[in-house]
Each structure stands twice: as structure tokens, then as C-alpha cells.
Coordinates of C-alpha atoms in Angstrom, one line a residue:
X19 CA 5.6 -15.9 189.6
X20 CA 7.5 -19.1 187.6
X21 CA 11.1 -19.4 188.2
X22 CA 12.7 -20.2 184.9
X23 CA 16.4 -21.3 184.1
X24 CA 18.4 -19.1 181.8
X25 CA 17.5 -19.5 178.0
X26 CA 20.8 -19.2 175.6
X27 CA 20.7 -16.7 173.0
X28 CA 22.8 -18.9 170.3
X29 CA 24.8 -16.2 169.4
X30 CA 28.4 -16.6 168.4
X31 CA 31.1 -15.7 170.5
X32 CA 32.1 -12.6 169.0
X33 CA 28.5 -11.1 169.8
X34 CA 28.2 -12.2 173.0
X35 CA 31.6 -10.1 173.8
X36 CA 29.9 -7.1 171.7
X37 CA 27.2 -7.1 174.7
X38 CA 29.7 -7.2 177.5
X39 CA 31.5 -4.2 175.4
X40 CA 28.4 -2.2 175.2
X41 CA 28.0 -2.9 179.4
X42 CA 31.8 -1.7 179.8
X43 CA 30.8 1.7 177.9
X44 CA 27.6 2.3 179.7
X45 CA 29.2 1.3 183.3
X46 CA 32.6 3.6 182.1
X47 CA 34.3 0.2 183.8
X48 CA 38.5 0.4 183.3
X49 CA 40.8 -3.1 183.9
X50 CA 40.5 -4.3 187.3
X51 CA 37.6 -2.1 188.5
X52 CA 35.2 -3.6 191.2
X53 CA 31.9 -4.6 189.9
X54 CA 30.1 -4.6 193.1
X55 CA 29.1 -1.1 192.3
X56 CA 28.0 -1.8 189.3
X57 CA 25.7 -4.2 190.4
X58 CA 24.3 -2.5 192.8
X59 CA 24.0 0.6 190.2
X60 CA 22.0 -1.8 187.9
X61 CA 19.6 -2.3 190.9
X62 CA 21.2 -6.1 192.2
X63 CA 22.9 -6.9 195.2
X64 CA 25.6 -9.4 195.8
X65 CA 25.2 -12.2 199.4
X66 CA 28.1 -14.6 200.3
X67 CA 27.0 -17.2 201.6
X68 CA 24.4 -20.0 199.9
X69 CA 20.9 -20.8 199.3
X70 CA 22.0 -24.6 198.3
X71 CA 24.6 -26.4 197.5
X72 CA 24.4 -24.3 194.0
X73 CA 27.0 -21.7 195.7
X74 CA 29.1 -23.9 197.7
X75 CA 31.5 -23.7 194.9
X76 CA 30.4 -21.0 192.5
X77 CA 27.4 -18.5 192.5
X78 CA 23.9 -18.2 191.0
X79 CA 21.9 -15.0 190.4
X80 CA 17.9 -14.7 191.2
X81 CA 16.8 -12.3 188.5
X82 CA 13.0 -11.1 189.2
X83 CA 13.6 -7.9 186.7
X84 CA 16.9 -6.3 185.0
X85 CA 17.0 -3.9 187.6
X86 CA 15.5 -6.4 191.0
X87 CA 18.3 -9.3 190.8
X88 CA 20.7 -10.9 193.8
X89 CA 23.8 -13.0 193.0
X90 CA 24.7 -14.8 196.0
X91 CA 28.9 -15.7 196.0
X92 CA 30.2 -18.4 197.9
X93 CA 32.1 -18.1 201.2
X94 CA 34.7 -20.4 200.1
X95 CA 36.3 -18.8 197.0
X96 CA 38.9 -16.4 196.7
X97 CA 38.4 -12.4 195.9
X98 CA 39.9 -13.3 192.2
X99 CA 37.4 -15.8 191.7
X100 CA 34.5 -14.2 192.7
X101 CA 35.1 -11.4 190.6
X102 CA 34.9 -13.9 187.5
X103 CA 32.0 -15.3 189.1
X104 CA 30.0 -11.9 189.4
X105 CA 31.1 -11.1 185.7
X106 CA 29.4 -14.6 184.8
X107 CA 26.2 -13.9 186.7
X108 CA 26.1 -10.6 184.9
X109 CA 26.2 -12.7 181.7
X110 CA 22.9 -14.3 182.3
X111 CA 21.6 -11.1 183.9
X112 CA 22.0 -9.1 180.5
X113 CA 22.2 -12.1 177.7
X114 CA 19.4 -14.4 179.3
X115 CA 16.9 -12.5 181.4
X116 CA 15.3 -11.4 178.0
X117 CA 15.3 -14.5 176.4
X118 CA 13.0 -15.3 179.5
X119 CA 11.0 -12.6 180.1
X120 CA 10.6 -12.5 176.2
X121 CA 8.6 -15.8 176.4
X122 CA 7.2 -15.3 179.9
X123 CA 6.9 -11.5 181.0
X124 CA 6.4 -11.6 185.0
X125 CA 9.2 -14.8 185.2
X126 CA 11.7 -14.8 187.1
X127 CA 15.2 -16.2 186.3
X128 CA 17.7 -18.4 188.2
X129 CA 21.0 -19.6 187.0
X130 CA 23.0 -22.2 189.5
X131 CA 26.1 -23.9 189.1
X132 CA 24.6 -27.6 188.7
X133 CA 23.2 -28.2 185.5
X134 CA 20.4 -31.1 184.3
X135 CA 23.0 -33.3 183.2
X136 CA 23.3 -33.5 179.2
X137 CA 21.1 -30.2 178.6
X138 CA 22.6 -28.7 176.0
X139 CA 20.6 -25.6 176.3
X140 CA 22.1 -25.0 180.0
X141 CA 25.3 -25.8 178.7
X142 CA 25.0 -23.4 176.3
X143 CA 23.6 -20.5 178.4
X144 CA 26.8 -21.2 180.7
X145 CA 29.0 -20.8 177.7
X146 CA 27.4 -17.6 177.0
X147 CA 27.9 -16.4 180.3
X148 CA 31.6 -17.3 180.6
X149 CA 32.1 -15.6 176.9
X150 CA 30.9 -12.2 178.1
X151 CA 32.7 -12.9 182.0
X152 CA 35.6 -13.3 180.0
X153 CA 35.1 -10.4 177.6
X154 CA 33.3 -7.9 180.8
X155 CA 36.7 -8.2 182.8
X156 CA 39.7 -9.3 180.2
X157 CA 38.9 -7.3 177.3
X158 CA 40.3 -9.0 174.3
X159 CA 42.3 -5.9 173.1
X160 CA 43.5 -5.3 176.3
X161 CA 44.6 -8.4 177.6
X162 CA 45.8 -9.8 174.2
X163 CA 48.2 -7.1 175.3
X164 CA 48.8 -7.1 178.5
X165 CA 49.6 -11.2 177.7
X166 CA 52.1 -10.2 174.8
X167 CA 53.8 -7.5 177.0
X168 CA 53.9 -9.5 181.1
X169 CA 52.8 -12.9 180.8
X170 CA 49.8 -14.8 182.4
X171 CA 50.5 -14.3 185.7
X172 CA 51.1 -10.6 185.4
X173 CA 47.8 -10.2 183.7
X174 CA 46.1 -12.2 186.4
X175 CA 47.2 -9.7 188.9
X176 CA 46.6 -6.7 186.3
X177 CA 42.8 -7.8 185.1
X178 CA 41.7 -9.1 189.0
X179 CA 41.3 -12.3 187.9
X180 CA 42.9 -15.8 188.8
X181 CA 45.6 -17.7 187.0
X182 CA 43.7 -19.9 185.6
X183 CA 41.2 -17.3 184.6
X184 CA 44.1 -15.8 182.9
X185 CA 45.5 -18.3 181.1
X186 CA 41.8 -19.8 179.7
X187 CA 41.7 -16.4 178.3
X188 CA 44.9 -16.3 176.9
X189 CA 44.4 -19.6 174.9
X190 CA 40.7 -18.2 173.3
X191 CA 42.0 -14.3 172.5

């Protein structure tokens, strides 16, 4: 089985956050939920730890199947963190595991941290993935609110998420 890297699906922003709705609605997931039983509903499991130096930082997700996927989360990172970082590997799980298996049926998929310098495509793909992150666990109603109402910090408490997580949200919504 070939191991591929994630392929983008070039949609716009506003559609990328339409999938990450329709993943709230089937998962019934409310502000601040945990999403480690999601995964683990979806058929995934979530390691800390690393394989490389791909999670020393951040995470990456081996995807054999939509259903057959691990995302391993590194030790070093806060609980706030990791919860964006879980909602990102999600991203390529439901945005970019088709593209793949589309061209490739029995591929796998793995997404890491460290990117071929000055491919676009992988930039793109992690674009995605931070769109829908964004979208899965600050919806933009919701937070576009909570914002208006408490300020960036409050929201950061509120949504689960980190400060800065917060406030890169707050500039985009």
C-alpha cells in the first residue's frame, strides 16, 4: 500500500467550513466538547508521543481508510493546542483522504507538520485543514459572538482553544 501526502481540494473557504458544519451535525458536537470521542467514534485513535520529528511540535494523522486512521499529538503541547491540532488532522481526514483515495483506491494518507518547501499544493492542503480546525471548534456564528459579547481571551477559555487560536479566529470571522 503507497503512502500518499494529503491532496487539497481548492475549495474556497466558505466550503471548506460547510464540511466541518456538516461533521458538527452528524457528531451532535456543542462549543468546547472533547473530540477524542469522536475520533474514536469515526474509527481513529489519537497517541502522544512521535513517530518523527513531524510531532515534536504539532501532529500528523496516518489515514489507511475513513474509518482505520491514528493522529499521533505531541507530548510537548498544551491540552488547548492539541485540541486545535486534532480538529486540523480531522481536516485532512474528511477534506483530503478522498482526494487520495479518489486517484489511488487502497492508498493510504499521511499529513505531517514539515512540508516540501515551496509546494504549494501542501501549503494548500494545510490551509484547508486549518479552515475547517477553525470552523470544527470556533464556529463562526458562535464565536463571532462570543468575541462581540467577552473578548479573546474569554472565548479562548469558552471554545477550548488557545489565545492565539482565538484571536487568529477573530481577525478571519
Amino acid at each position: 500500500m503507497s503512502i500518499k501526502s494529503p491532496i487539497p481540494t481548492n475549495w474556497n473557504k466558505r466550503s471548506v467550513e460547510k464540511i466541518a458544519d456538516i461533521v458538527i451535525e452528524h457528531f451532535n458536537l456543542s462549543i468546547g466538547d472533547p473530540l477524542e470521542p469522536m475520533v474514536n467514534e469515526q474509527g481513529g485513535s489519537i497517541r502522544y508521543g512521535s513517530v518523527e520529528k513531524d510531532e515534536i511540535e504539532g501532529g500528523s494523522i496516518i489515514a489507511r481508510s475513513i474509518n482505520d486512521f491514528e493522529i499521533v499529538i505531541s507530548e510537548h503541547t498544551s491540552a488547548r493546542r492539541d485540541r486545535f491540532t486534532i480538529a486540523h488532522e480531522l481536516g485532512h481526514l474528511f477534506l483530503h483522504l478522498p482526494m487520495v483515495q479518489d486517484l489511488e483506491p487502497n492508498a493510504s494518507m499521511r499529513a505531517t507538520r514539515y512540508l516540501v518547501e515551496g509546494d504549494p499544493e501542501q501549503q494548500r492542503a494545510e490551509w484547508e485543514a486549518n479552515w475547517f480546525a477553525a470552523q470544527l471548534i470556533m464556529p463562526r456564528k458562535e464565536f463571532k459572538k462570543c468575541i462581540k459579547n467577552f473578548g479573546v481571551s474569554s472565548a479562548a477559555s469558552i471554545f477550548g482553544v488557545s489565545e492565539l487560536a482565538a484571536k487568529v479566529r477573530a481577525e478571519s470571522v
